[in-house]
Coordinates of N, CA, C and O and ligand atoms in Angstrom, one line a residue:
M1 N 1.2 -1.2 -0.2 CA 0.0 0.0 0.1 C 0.8 1.2 -0.1 O 1.8 1.3 0.6
T2 N 0.3 2.0 -0.7 CA 1.6 3.4 -1.1 C 0.8 4.5 0.3 O 0.0 4.3 1.1
V3 N 2.0 5.0 0.7 CA 1.9 6.2 1.6 C 1.3 7.2 1.3 O 2.2 7.8 0.0
H4 N 0.7 7.9 1.7 CA -0.3 9.2 0.9 C 0.5 10.2 1.6 O 0.5 10.1 3.1
R5 N 0.1 11.4 1.0 CA 0.8 13.0 2.3 C -0.8 13.7 2.5 O -1.2 14.1 1.1
A6 N -1.3 13.8 3.1 CA -2.4 14.4 3.3 C -2.2 15.8 4.5 O -1.6 16.2 5.4
W7 N -2.4 16.8 3.8 CA -3.1 18.0 4.5 C -3.7 18.4 5.5 O -4.9 18.5 4.7
I8 N -3.9 18.5 6.9 CA -5.2 19.0 7.6 C -5.0 20.3 8.0 O -4.3 20.6 8.7
G9 N -6.7 21.2 8.1 CA -6.4 22.1 8.8 C -7.2 22.0 9.6 O -8.3 21.3 10.0
L10 N -7.0 22.8 11.1 CA -8.1 22.3 12.2 C -8.2 23.8 12.7 O -7.6 24.8 12.6
G11 N -9.5 23.7 13.4 CA -10.0 24.9 13.9 C -10.7 24.4 14.8 O -11.9 23.7 15.3
S12 N -10.8 25.6 16.1 CA -12.1 25.4 17.0 C -12.2 26.5 17.7 O -11.1 27.7 17.9
N13 N -13.2 27.1 18.2 CA -13.6 28.3 18.9 C -14.4 28.6 20.1 O -15.5 29.3 20.1
L14 N -14.6 27.1 20.4 CA -15.1 27.0 21.6 C -14.5 26.0 22.6 O -13.8 25.4 22.5
D15 N -15.2 26.5 24.2 CA -14.6 25.2 24.8 C -13.0 25.2 24.9 O -12.9 23.9 25.0
D16 N -12.3 26.1 25.4 CA -10.8 25.9 25.3 C -10.4 25.6 24.2 O -9.7 24.4 24.0
P17 N -10.5 26.1 23.2 CA -10.5 26.0 21.9 C -8.6 25.5 21.4 O -8.1 24.6 20.6
Q18 N -7.7 26.3 22.3 CA -6.2 25.7 22.2 C -6.0 24.0 23.0 O -5.8 23.8 22.2
R19 N -7.1 23.6 23.6 CA -6.6 22.3 24.3 C -7.3 21.4 23.0 O -6.7 20.6 22.7
H20 N -8.5 21.8 22.5 CA -9.2 20.9 21.6 C -8.0 20.9 20.7 O -8.1 19.6 19.9
V21 N -7.1 22.1 19.7 CA -6.7 21.7 19.0 C -5.6 21.3 19.4 O -4.8 20.0 18.6
E22 N -4.6 21.0 20.5 CA -3.8 20.6 20.4 C -3.9 19.4 20.9 O -3.2 18.2 20.6
R23 N -5.0 19.0 21.8 CA -5.5 17.3 21.6 C -5.4 17.0 20.3 O -4.9 15.5 20.1
A24 N -6.4 17.4 19.4 CA -6.2 16.9 18.0 C -4.9 16.6 17.1 O -4.9 15.8 16.5
I25 N -4.0 17.6 17.6 CA -2.6 17.4 16.7 C -2.1 15.9 17.1 O -1.8 15.3 16.8
E26 N -2.4 15.4 18.6 CA -1.8 14.5 19.0 C -2.8 13.2 18.7 O -2.1 12.7 18.2
E27 N -3.8 13.6 18.5 CA -4.7 12.4 18.1 C -4.7 12.1 16.7 O -4.7 11.0 16.3
L28 N -4.5 13.0 15.8 CA -4.2 12.6 14.5 C -2.9 11.6 13.9 O -2.9 10.9 13.3
D29 N -2.1 11.6 15.3 CA -1.0 11.1 15.1 C -1.2 9.6 15.4 O -0.3 8.7 14.9
R30 N -2.3 9.3 15.9 CA -2.8 8.1 16.3 C -3.7 7.2 15.4 O -4.4 6.0 16.1
L31 N -3.9 7.8 14.5 CA -5.2 7.2 13.6 C -4.3 6.1 13.0 O -3.1 6.0 12.4
P32 N -5.6 4.8 12.6 CA -4.9 3.8 11.9 C -4.1 4.2 10.7 O -4.5 4.9 9.9
L33 N -3.0 3.6 10.6 CA -2.2 3.5 9.3 C -1.5 5.0 8.8 O -1.8 4.9 8.2
T34 N -1.9 5.5 10.1 CA -1.3 7.3 9.8 C -0.2 7.6 10.7 O 0.0 7.1 12.0
R35 N 0.9 8.7 10.1 CA 1.7 9.1 10.9 C 1.5 10.5 10.9 O 1.6 11.4 9.8
R36 N 2.0 11.7 12.4 CA 2.2 12.8 11.7 C 3.6 13.0 11.5 O 3.8 12.5 12.3
R37 N 3.3 14.0 10.4 CA 4.9 14.3 10.0 C 5.6 15.7 10.5 O 6.6 15.9 11.0
D38 N 3.9 16.8 10.7 CA 4.4 17.9 11.0 C 3.7 18.5 11.7 O 2.1 18.0 11.0
A39 N 3.2 20.0 12.4 CA 2.2 20.7 12.8 C 3.3 22.0 12.9 O 3.9 22.4 13.0
S40 N 2.0 22.9 12.5 CA 2.4 24.5 12.4 C 2.1 24.6 13.9 O 1.4 23.9 14.7
R41 N 2.4 25.8 14.0 CA 2.3 26.4 15.1 C 1.0 27.0 15.3 O 0.0 26.8 14.3
L42 N 0.2 27.0 16.3 CA -1.2 27.4 16.3 C -1.2 29.3 16.5 O -0.6 30.1 17.0
Y43 N -2.6 29.4 15.5 CA -2.5 30.9 15.4 C -4.1 31.4 16.1 O -5.3 30.5 15.9
A44 N -4.1 32.3 16.7 CA -5.0 32.7 16.8 C -5.9 33.3 15.5 O -5.5 34.4 15.5
S45 N -6.8 33.6 15.1 CA -7.8 34.1 14.2 C -9.2 34.7 14.4 O -9.9 34.2 14.8
R46 N -9.5 35.7 13.5 CA -10.4 36.7 13.6 C -11.5 35.8 13.1 O -11.6 34.9 11.9
P47 N -12.7 35.4 13.3 CA -13.6 34.7 12.8 C -13.8 35.0 11.3 O -14.1 36.7 11.1
L48 N -14.2 34.1 10.6 CA -14.5 34.0 8.6 C -15.7 34.0 9.1 O -16.3 32.8 9.9
G49 N -16.9 35.1 8.5 CA -18.2 34.4 8.6 C -18.7 35.3 9.6 O -18.1 36.2 10.1
P50 N -19.8 35.1 10.6 CA -20.3 36.0 11.5 C -19.4 36.2 12.6 O -18.6 35.5 13.3
Q51 N -19.5 37.5 12.9 CA -18.4 38.4 13.5 C -19.2 38.1 15.3 O -17.8 38.5 16.1
D52 N -20.0 38.0 15.5 CA -20.8 37.8 16.7 C -20.5 36.1 17.2 O -21.4 35.7 17.7
Q53 N -19.2 35.8 17.5 CA -18.8 34.9 18.1 C -17.3 34.9 18.3 O -16.7 35.7 17.5
P54 N -16.5 34.0 19.1 CA -15.4 34.0 19.7 C -14.1 33.6 18.4 O -14.6 33.0 17.9
D55 N -12.5 34.0 18.9 CA -11.7 33.8 17.6 C -11.6 32.7 17.8 O -12.1 32.0 18.7
F56 N -10.7 32.2 16.7 CA -10.6 30.6 16.3 C -9.3 30.6 16.9 O -8.4 31.4 16.6
I57 N -9.2 29.1 17.1 CA -7.5 29.1 17.0 C -7.3 27.9 15.6 O -8.5 27.0 15.5
N58 N -6.0 28.1 15.2 CA -6.2 27.6 13.8 C -5.0 26.5 13.8 O -4.1 27.5 14.0
A59 N -4.7 25.5 13.1 CA -3.4 25.2 13.1 C -3.4 24.1 11.6 O -4.5 23.9 11.0
V60 N -2.5 23.6 11.0 CA -2.7 22.8 10.0 C -1.4 21.8 10.1 O -0.2 21.9 10.6
V61 N -1.7 20.2 10.0 CA -0.5 19.0 9.8 C -0.5 18.4 8.8 O -1.4 18.5 8.0
L62 N 0.2 18.0 8.4 CA 1.2 16.9 7.2 C 0.7 15.6 7.9 O 1.5 15.4 9.1
L63 N 0.1 14.7 7.5 CA 0.2 13.5 7.9 C 1.0 12.5 6.7 O 0.3 12.8 5.2
E64 N 1.2 11.3 7.1 CA 1.3 9.9 6.2 C 0.9 9.1 6.3 O 0.4 8.7 7.6
T65 N -0.2 8.7 5.7 CA -1.5 7.7 5.7 C -1.2 6.6 4.6 O -0.7 6.9 3.5
R66 N -1.5 5.4 5.2 CA -2.1 4.6 4.0 C -3.6 4.4 3.7 O -3.8 4.0 3.3
L67 N -4.2 5.2 4.3 CA -5.4 5.6 3.9 C -6.3 5.8 2.7 O -5.5 6.5 2.5
S68 N -7.4 5.3 2.3 CA -7.9 6.2 1.3 C -8.1 7.3 1.7 O -8.6 7.7 2.6
P69 N -8.4 8.6 0.6 CA -9.3 9.7 1.1 C -10.4 9.4 2.1 O -10.7 10.2 3.1
L70 N -11.4 8.6 1.1 CA -12.5 8.7 2.3 C -12.5 7.7 3.2 O -13.4 8.3 4.4
A71 N -11.6 6.7 3.6 CA -11.5 6.3 4.7 C -10.7 7.5 6.0 O -11.1 7.7 7.0
L72 N -9.7 8.0 5.5 CA -9.3 9.3 6.2 C -10.1 10.1 6.5 O -10.3 10.4 7.6
L73 N -11.5 10.7 5.9 CA -12.6 11.5 6.0 C -13.2 10.7 7.4 O -13.4 11.6 8.1
D74 N -13.2 9.5 6.7 CA -14.2 8.9 8.0 C -13.6 9.1 9.6 O -14.6 9.3 10.4
Q75 N -12.7 9.2 9.3 CA -11.6 9.0 10.2 C -11.5 10.3 11.2 O -11.6 10.4 12.1
L76 N -11.3 11.3 10.6 CA -11.7 12.8 11.1 C -13.1 13.1 11.4 O -12.7 13.8 12.6
Q77 N -13.8 13.0 10.8 CA -15.1 13.2 11.1 C -15.1 12.1 12.5 O -16.0 12.9 13.5
A78 N -14.9 11.1 12.9 CA -15.0 10.3 13.8 C -14.1 11.4 15.1 O -14.8 11.3 16.0
L79 N -13.3 11.9 14.6 CA -12.2 12.4 15.6 C -13.1 13.8 16.1 O -13.3 13.8 17.2
E80 N -13.6 14.5 14.9 CA -14.4 15.5 15.8 C -15.5 15.3 16.8 O -16.0 15.9 17.1
Q81 N -16.3 13.8 16.2 CA -17.5 13.6 17.0 C -17.3 13.1 19.1 O -17.5 13.7 19.1
R82 N -15.6 12.6 18.6 CA -15.0 12.5 19.5 C -14.7 14.0 20.8 O -14.9 13.9 21.9
H83 N -14.7 14.8 20.0 CA -14.5 16.4 20.6 C -15.9 16.8 20.4 O -15.8 18.2 20.8
R84 N -16.8 15.7 21.0 CA -18.2 16.6 20.7 C -18.5 17.7 19.9 O -19.2 18.5 20.4
R85 N -18.2 17.6 18.6 CA -18.6 18.5 17.6 C -19.5 19.5 17.9 O -20.7 18.7 17.7
V86 N -19.7 20.8 17.9 CA -21.3 21.5 18.1 C -21.0 22.2 17.2 O -19.9 23.1 16.8
R87 N -21.7 22.3 16.4 CA -21.8 23.3 15.1 C -23.3 23.9 14.6 O -24.3 23.0 14.2
A88 N -23.7 24.4 15.7 CA -25.1 24.8 16.0 C -25.7 25.7 15.0 O -26.9 25.4 14.3
R89 N -25.0 26.4 13.9 CA -25.4 27.0 12.5 C -24.3 27.2 11.6 O -23.1 26.9 11.9
R90 N -24.8 27.1 10.1 CA -23.6 27.2 9.1 C -22.5 28.2 9.8 O -23.3 29.9 10.0
W91 N -21.6 28.2 9.5 CA -20.6 29.5 9.7 C -20.8 30.0 10.7 O -20.1 30.7 11.4
G92 N -21.5 29.2 12.1 CA -21.0 29.5 13.6 C -20.3 28.4 14.3 O -19.1 27.7 13.4
P93 N -19.8 28.8 15.6 CA -18.6 28.3 16.7 C -19.0 26.8 16.1 O -20.2 26.3 16.2
R94 N -17.7 26.4 16.5 CA -17.4 25.1 17.0 C -16.5 24.8 17.4 O -15.4 25.0 17.9
T95 N -16.8 23.0 18.4 CA -15.5 22.8 19.2 C -14.5 22.2 18.2 O -13.1 22.4 19.2
L96 N -14.5 21.6 16.7 CA -13.2 21.0 16.2 C -13.9 20.7 15.3 O -14.5 20.1 14.5
D97 N -13.0 21.6 14.0 CA -13.2 21.5 12.9 C -12.1 20.9 11.9 O -11.2 21.2 12.4
L98 N -12.5 19.8 11.8 CA -11.2 19.1 10.6 C -11.1 18.8 9.2 O -12.0 18.2 9.4
D99 N -10.6 19.6 8.4 CA -10.6 19.8 7.1 C -9.8 19.0 6.5 O -8.2 19.2 6.4
L100 N -10.1 17.8 5.0 CA -8.5 17.3 4.3 C -8.4 18.5 3.3 O -9.4 18.9 2.7
L101 N -7.2 18.9 3.3 CA -7.0 20.3 2.2 C -6.2 20.1 1.2 O -6.9 20.3 0.1
L102 N -5.5 18.5 1.7 CA -4.9 18.2 0.0 C -4.6 17.1 0.4 O -4.0 16.0 1.4
F103 N -4.6 15.8 -0.4 CA -4.5 14.5 -0.4 C -3.8 14.4 -1.6 O -3.8 13.9 -2.6
D104 N -2.1 14.1 -1.7 CA -0.9 14.1 -2.6 C -1.6 14.9 -3.9 O -1.8 16.4 -3.3
D105 N -1.4 14.8 -4.6 CA -1.8 15.8 -6.0 C -3.4 15.6 -6.6 O -3.7 15.7 -7.3
S106 N -3.7 14.9 -5.8 CA -5.4 14.2 -5.9 C -6.6 15.7 -6.2 O -6.5 16.8 -5.6
I107 N -6.9 15.5 -7.3 CA -8.3 16.5 -7.2 C -9.1 15.3 -7.0 O -9.4 14.8 -8.1
L108 N -10.1 15.4 -6.0 CA -11.6 14.5 -5.9 C -12.6 15.6 -6.1 O -13.0 16.7 -5.3
A109 N -13.8 15.3 -6.5 CA -15.1 15.6 -6.3 C -16.1 15.0 -6.4 O -16.7 14.9 -7.2
L110 N -15.7 14.4 -4.9 CA -17.3 13.2 -4.4 C -18.1 14.1 -3.8 O -18.2 15.1 -3.3
P111 N -19.3 12.9 -4.0 CA -20.5 13.8 -2.8 C -20.4 14.0 -1.5 O -20.5 15.7 -1.1
R112 N -19.0 13.6 -0.7 CA -18.5 13.8 0.6 C -17.4 14.6 0.5 O -17.1 15.3 1.9
L113 N -16.8 14.2 -0.5 CA -15.4 15.0 -0.4 C -14.7 16.0 -1.4 O -15.2 15.2 -2.7
S114 N -14.4 17.5 -1.5 CA -13.6 18.2 -2.6 C -12.1 18.2 -2.6 O -12.2 18.7 -1.2
V115 N -11.3 18.1 -3.0 CA -10.3 17.9 -2.4 C -9.3 18.3 -4.1 O -9.5 17.7 -5.0
P116 N -8.6 19.3 -4.0 CA -8.2 20.5 -3.0 C -9.5 21.3 -2.3 O -10.4 21.0 -2.7
H117 N -9.5 21.7 -0.5 CA -10.2 22.1 0.0 C -11.1 23.3 -1.2 O -9.9 24.1 -1.2
P118 N -12.1 23.8 -1.4 CA -12.3 24.5 -2.3 C -11.9 26.0 -1.8 O -12.0 26.8 -2.5
E119 N -12.0 26.0 -0.7 CA -11.7 27.3 0.1 C -10.0 27.8 0.2 O -10.1 28.8 1.2
L120 N -9.4 26.5 0.0 CA -7.8 26.4 0.8 C -7.2 27.7 0.2 O -6.7 28.4 1.5
T121 N -7.2 28.7 -0.5 CA -6.7 29.5 -1.2 C -7.1 31.2 -0.5 O -6.5 32.0 -0.6
H122 N -8.3 30.5 -0.3 CA -9.1 31.7 -0.1 C -8.7 32.2 1.7 O -9.3 33.5 2.3
R123 N -8.5 31.4 2.6 CA -8.4 31.2 3.9 C -7.1 31.8 4.6 O -6.3 30.9 4.3
A124 N -6.7 32.6 5.1 CA -5.3 33.1 5.6 C -5.2 32.1 7.0 O -4.1 31.5 6.7
F125 N -6.2 31.7 7.8 CA -5.9 30.6 8.4 C -5.4 29.3 8.4 O -5.1 28.7 8.6
V126 N -5.7 28.9 6.8 CA -4.9 28.1 6.1 C -4.0 28.3 5.4 O -2.6 27.4 5.7
V127 N -3.9 29.2 4.6 CA -2.6 29.4 3.8 C -1.7 29.8 4.7 O -0.4 29.1 4.6
L128 N -1.5 30.7 5.9 CA -0.2 30.9 6.4 C 0.1 29.8 7.1 O 1.5 29.4 6.9
P129 N -0.5 29.0 7.5 CA 0.4 27.9 8.4 C 0.5 27.0 7.6 O 1.6 26.5 7.5
L130 N 0.2 26.6 6.3 CA 0.5 25.7 5.4 C 1.9 26.1 4.6 O 2.7 25.5 4.5
L131 N 2.1 27.6 4.3 CA 3.3 28.1 3.9 C 4.2 27.9 5.2 O 5.5 28.1 4.9
E132 N 4.0 28.0 6.0 CA 5.1 27.8 7.5 C 5.4 26.6 7.5 O 7.0 26.6 7.3
L133 N 4.7 25.5 7.2 CA 5.6 24.2 7.2 C 6.3 24.2 5.6 O 6.8 23.2 5.7
A134 N 5.5 24.8 4.8 CA 6.0 24.2 3.1 C 5.9 25.5 2.5 O 4.8 25.7 1.0
P135 N 6.7 26.4 2.2 CA 7.0 27.4 1.7 C 7.5 27.5 0.2 O 6.2 27.8 -0.7
E136 N 7.4 26.2 -0.2 CA 7.7 25.6 -2.0 C 6.1 25.1 -2.3 O 6.5 24.0 -3.4
L137 N 5.5 24.6 -1.4 CA 4.2 23.8 -1.6 C 3.8 24.3 -3.2 O 3.4 25.2 -3.7
V138 N 3.3 23.1 -3.9 CA 2.5 23.4 -5.0 C 1.1 22.5 -5.2 O 1.4 21.4 -4.7
L139 N 0.5 23.1 -5.8 CA -1.1 22.6 -5.5 C -1.2 21.6 -7.3 O -0.1 21.3 -7.8
P140 N -2.1 20.6 -6.7 CA -2.4 19.7 -7.8 C -2.1 20.5 -9.1 O -2.0 20.0 -10.2
D141 N -2.8 21.7 -9.7 CA -2.9 22.2 -10.8 C -1.5 22.7 -11.1 O -1.4 23.7 -12.2
G142 N -0.7 22.7 -10.2 CA 0.5 23.1 -10.9 C 1.0 24.4 -10.5 O 2.3 25.1 -10.6
C143 N 0.4 25.2 -9.3 CA 0.7 26.5 -9.1 C 1.5 26.3 -7.9 O 1.1 25.8 -7.1
R144 N 2.5 27.4 -7.5 CA 2.6 27.1 -6.3 C 2.0 27.9 -5.6 O 1.1 29.0 -5.5
L145 N 1.5 27.4 -4.1 CA 0.4 27.7 -3.0 C 1.1 29.5 -3.1 O 0.0 30.3 -2.9
A146 N 2.4 29.7 -2.6 CA 2.6 31.1 -1.9 C 2.3 32.2 -3.8 O 1.6 33.5 -3.1
T147 N 2.1 31.9 -4.5 CA 1.7 32.5 -5.7 C 0.2 32.6 -6.1 O -0.6 33.5 -6.7
A148 N -0.4 31.2 -5.6 CA -1.8 31.0 -6.2 C -2.9 31.7 -5.2 O -3.7 31.9 -5.4
T149 N -2.6 32.6 -4.0 CA -3.5 32.8 -3.0 C -4.1 34.0 -3.2 O -2.9 35.1 -4.2
E150 N -4.9 34.6 -3.3 CA -5.2 36.1 -3.4 C -4.3 36.7 -2.5 O -3.8 36.1 -1.4
P151 N -4.4 38.2 -2.6 CA -3.5 38.5 -1.3 C -4.2 38.5 -0.1 O -5.6 38.8 0.0
L152 N -3.6 38.1 1.0 CA -4.4 37.8 1.8 C -3.6 38.4 3.4 O -2.1 38.8 3.1
T153 N -4.2 38.8 4.4 CA -3.8 40.3 5.5 C -3.5 39.3 6.5 O -4.6 38.0 6.7
Q154 N -2.5 39.4 7.2 CA -2.0 38.9 8.1 C -2.6 39.5 9.3 O -2.4 39.1 10.8
D155 N -3.3 40.2 9.2 CA -3.7 41.0 10.1 C -4.9 40.4 11.1 O -4.7 40.6 12.5
D156 N -5.5 39.5 10.8 CA -6.4 39.2 11.7 C -5.6 37.2 12.0 O -6.4 36.7 12.6
L157 N -4.5 37.3 12.0 CA -3.8 36.3 12.6 C -2.8 36.0 13.2 O -2.2 36.9 12.9
T158 N -2.5 35.8 14.7 CA -1.6 36.0 15.4 C -0.9 34.3 15.4 O -2.1 33.5 16.3
P159 N 0.2 34.4 15.6 CA 0.4 32.9 16.2 C 0.7 33.0 17.7 O 0.7 34.1 18.5
L160 N 0.3 32.1 18.5 CA 0.2 31.4 19.8 C 2.2 31.5 20.1 O 2.7 31.0 19.1
L161 N 2.4 31.9 21.1 CA 3.7 30.9 21.3 C 3.7 29.9 21.5 O 3.0 29.4 21.5
P162 N 5.0 29.2 21.0 CA 5.4 27.6 20.8 C 4.6 27.5 22.2 O 4.8 27.9 22.9
R163 N 4.3 25.9 21.6 CA 4.2 24.9 22.6 C 5.1 24.3 23.0 O 6.0 24.1 22.9
T164 N 5.1 24.3 24.9 CA 6.4 23.5 25.3 C 5.9 22.4 25.6 O 5.2 21.6 25.5
Ligands
ROI201 N1 -12.9 31.5 11.1 C1 -11.8 31.0 11.4 N2 -10.7 32.7 11.5 N3 -11.0 29.8 11.8 C2 -12.0 29.0 11.3 O1 -11.5 28.0 11.3 C3 -12.9 29.2 10.9 N4 -14.3 28.0 10.3 C4 -15.7 28.4 10.2 C5 -15.7 29.1 9.9 C6 -17.0 29.9 10.9 C7 -16.2 29.8 8.2 N5 -14.8 30.7 10.3 C8 -13.6 30.5 10.7 O2 -15.8 27.1 10.1

């Protein structure tokens, strides 16, 4: 079975979000047939969408996995459920969001899963942690992430102090 590289975006803005994200980063290393290869710093970010909700904590993780994209998606959704994911409304607050951003150079448009993540290049809280880990990252369409993104402002994104 081949080893795949999967990039995961993490986000939380409820119920001690830093703890949710830190625990999820550890738990991603324990998924079946999967190893965590790298993790970005944690970033505090202003909410995209409705502003009447707490700031988010965001991070990005690189996994090596022998799971298929849909098997990995199942694992990510189960992990979200173990954090008792609450998602009261669309674009509203949540305890843990795990997005499959990239899977090798795959381009997938399945009913349950679009890869690359359709919002990938529009979201500073995804792009900047990704570029922290992989400044030279090339997207499946052959474009470098660093140049594919719209002008993104770092203003709404603050790295937290390194975890000890
Ligand atoms: N805003 C930020 N800053 N970070 C997120 O992870 C995030 N996730 C979401 C919405 C509600 C769109 N806004 C977000 O799902």
